[in-house]
Short mmCIF file of C-alpha atoms in Angstrom, two decimals:
data_model
loop_
_atom_site.label_atom_id
_atom_site.label_comp_id
_atom_site.label_asym_id
_atom_site.label_seq_id
_atom_site.Cartn_x
_atom_site.Cartn_y
_atom_site.Cartn_z
CA MET A 1 -0.26 -0.80 -0.04
CA SER A 2 1.25 3.22 -0.65
CA MET A 3 2.33 6.91 1.23
CA LEU A 4 -0.96 8.60 0.31
CA SER A 5 -3.12 5.32 0.43
CA GLU A 6 -2.67 5.46 3.85
CA PHE A 7 -2.53 8.81 3.92
CA ARG A 8 -6.28 8.76 2.64
CA ASP A 9 -7.02 5.78 4.99
CA PHE A 10 -6.28 7.75 7.85
CA ALA A 11 -7.84 11.51 6.76
CA LEU A 12 -11.07 9.53 6.22
CA LYS A 13 -10.84 7.35 9.18
CA GLY A 14 -14.38 8.87 11.03
CA ASN A 15 -12.01 9.59 14.22
CA VAL A 16 -9.87 12.40 12.40
CA ILE A 17 -13.13 14.04 11.24
CA ASP A 18 -14.90 14.14 14.05
CA LEU A 19 -11.67 15.48 15.99
CA ALA A 20 -11.25 17.68 13.78
CA VAL A 21 -15.21 19.34 13.55
CA ALA A 22 -14.19 19.67 17.15
CA VAL A 23 -11.49 21.52 16.61
CA ILE A 24 -12.55 24.25 14.68
CA ILE A 25 -16.37 24.73 16.64
CA GLY A 26 -13.98 24.91 19.90
CA GLY A 27 -12.03 27.28 18.17
CA ALA A 28 -15.45 29.91 17.48
CA PHE A 29 -16.80 28.31 21.23
CA GLY A 30 -13.82 30.17 22.53
CA LYS A 31 -14.76 33.42 20.85
CA ILE A 32 -17.71 33.29 22.51
CA VAL A 33 -16.30 32.88 25.78
CA ASP A 34 -14.24 34.84 25.00
CA SER A 35 -16.11 38.15 23.98
CA LEU A 36 -19.12 36.74 27.21
CA VAL A 37 -16.27 37.07 29.60
CA LYS A 38 -14.32 40.54 27.68
CA ASP A 39 -17.44 41.94 27.69
CA ILE A 40 -20.76 41.38 29.41
CA ILE A 41 -19.15 39.65 32.98
CA MET A 42 -15.89 41.41 33.66
CA PRO A 43 -17.76 45.08 32.47
CA VAL A 44 -19.91 43.84 35.36
CA ILE A 45 -17.81 42.31 37.55
CA GLY A 46 -15.51 45.48 37.13
CA ARG A 47 -19.17 48.05 37.81
CA ILE A 48 -19.86 45.39 40.86
CA PHE A 49 -16.24 46.68 43.21
CA GLY A 50 -15.52 50.41 41.66
CA GLY A 51 -15.52 50.36 37.59
CA LEU A 52 -12.45 48.25 38.78
CA ASP A 53 -11.27 46.75 35.42
CA PHE A 54 -8.85 43.68 35.97
CA THR A 55 -7.06 43.27 32.47
CA ASN A 56 -6.04 47.09 33.13
CA ASN A 57 -3.92 45.74 36.16
CA PHE A 58 -0.26 45.37 36.03
CA ILE A 59 3.19 45.97 37.07
CA VAL A 60 5.89 47.92 34.70
CA LEU A 61 9.29 45.87 35.62
CA GLY A 62 10.75 47.82 33.10
CA ALA A 63 11.30 51.90 32.56
CA LEU A 64 9.50 52.78 29.24
CA PRO A 65 11.25 53.40 26.74
CA GLY A 66 12.71 57.44 26.37
CA GLY A 67 10.32 60.39 25.59
CA TYR A 68 7.30 57.62 26.20
CA ASN A 69 3.99 59.81 27.41
CA GLY A 70 2.08 57.89 26.27
CA PRO A 71 -1.12 56.10 28.08
CA MET A 72 -0.34 54.25 31.16
CA THR A 73 -2.83 50.90 29.94
CA TYR A 74 -1.48 47.47 28.86
CA GLU A 75 -2.41 47.42 25.88
CA ALA A 76 -0.62 51.12 24.80
CA LEU A 77 2.43 50.09 27.25
CA THR A 78 2.64 46.76 25.40
CA LYS A 79 2.05 47.86 22.26
CA ALA A 80 5.53 49.95 23.38
CA GLY A 81 7.23 47.32 23.87
CA VAL A 82 7.66 47.78 28.00
CA PRO A 83 8.08 44.42 30.17
CA LEU A 84 4.86 43.81 31.94
CA LEU A 85 3.98 41.58 34.75
CA ALA A 86 -0.17 41.51 34.00
CA TYR A 87 -1.85 39.83 36.46
CA GLY A 88 -5.33 41.36 36.05
CA ASN A 89 -5.03 40.18 31.53
CA PHE A 90 -4.17 36.57 33.79
CA ILE A 91 -7.35 36.27 36.29
CA THR A 92 -9.64 37.69 32.68
CA ILE A 93 -8.22 34.64 30.84
CA VAL A 94 -8.44 32.09 34.62
CA ILE A 95 -11.74 33.75 35.15
CA ASN A 96 -12.63 32.89 30.86
CA PHE A 97 -11.70 28.72 31.56
CA LEU A 98 -13.72 28.68 34.86
CA ILE A 99 -16.79 29.89 32.83
CA LEU A 100 -16.15 27.61 29.48
CA ALA A 101 -15.28 24.49 31.58
CA PHE A 102 -18.54 25.96 33.39
CA VAL A 103 -20.52 25.70 30.37
CA ILE A 104 -18.67 22.42 28.85
CA PHE A 105 -19.23 20.25 32.28
CA TRP A 106 -23.60 21.43 31.67
CA MET A 107 -23.13 20.92 27.98
CA VAL A 108 -21.26 17.31 28.66
CA LYS A 109 -24.15 16.43 31.76
CA ARG A 110 -27.32 17.30 30.14
CA PHE A 111 -26.28 15.38 26.82
CA SER A 112 -25.28 12.27 28.82
CA ALA A 113 -28.68 12.97 30.32
CA ALA A 114 -30.77 13.74 27.61
CA LYS A 115 -28.10 9.58 26.24
CA ALA A 116 -29.28 7.64 29.36
CA LYS A 117 -33.25 8.29 28.24
CA LEU A 118 -33.14 7.23 24.38
CA ASP A 119 -30.89 4.71 25.74
CA LYS A 120 -33.29 3.02 28.30
CA ALA A 121 -35.02 0.02 26.82
CA PRO A 122 -33.25 -3.43 28.42
CA ALA A 123 -30.99 -4.81 27.57
CA ALA A 124 -31.27 -8.82 27.16
CA PRO A 125 -29.85 -10.55 29.87
CA ALA A 126 -26.08 -12.58 28.81
CA ALA A 127 -26.64 -16.36 27.18
CA THR A 128 -25.72 -18.96 29.96
CA PRO A 129 -22.42 -20.56 29.53
CA GLU A 130 -22.55 -23.77 28.25
CA ASP A 131 -20.80 -24.97 30.89
CA VAL A 132 -23.51 -23.65 33.60
CA LEU A 133 -26.40 -25.36 31.22
CA LEU A 134 -24.20 -29.25 31.18
CA LEU A 135 -23.60 -28.40 35.13
CA ARG A 136 -27.47 -28.20 35.13
CA GLU A 137 -28.44 -31.34 33.31
CA ILE A 138 -25.77 -33.23 35.15
CA ARG A 139 -27.73 -31.83 37.66
CA ASP A 140 -30.91 -33.17 37.55
CA ALA A 141 -30.41 -36.00 35.85
CA LEU A 142 -28.50 -37.30 39.39
CA LYS A 143 -31.53 -35.91 40.68
CA LYS A 144 -34.09 -38.28 38.58
#
């Protein structure tokens, strides 16, 4: 079998296609959750804590470039090449991860419950092994 036909067989297996679809949907879902955290949840948390914006919480680790007089925001300082300890951005990413993990947990739980309802049909009992049947025949014969 040639390398090309082996690769074709590998690429067209159901598991590889399923994985590709999962990665694509996961990437899109990650963007949705990122927007949820950045645009909806973090402003509410910021409002509760008096206008706190986690993304602009950082510590400048180095000297500002000579003559820098731009805004002292995370985005502007990062573009200027200033080394920062961006703990606020880290907090935002952790919250993003926790929300994503909770949503995935909830989805898997719901899908499992739906699948359990579909799989409620009772399974047929396993067939009795042949040696057990033979022993039963011997027992019954001895009783007679």
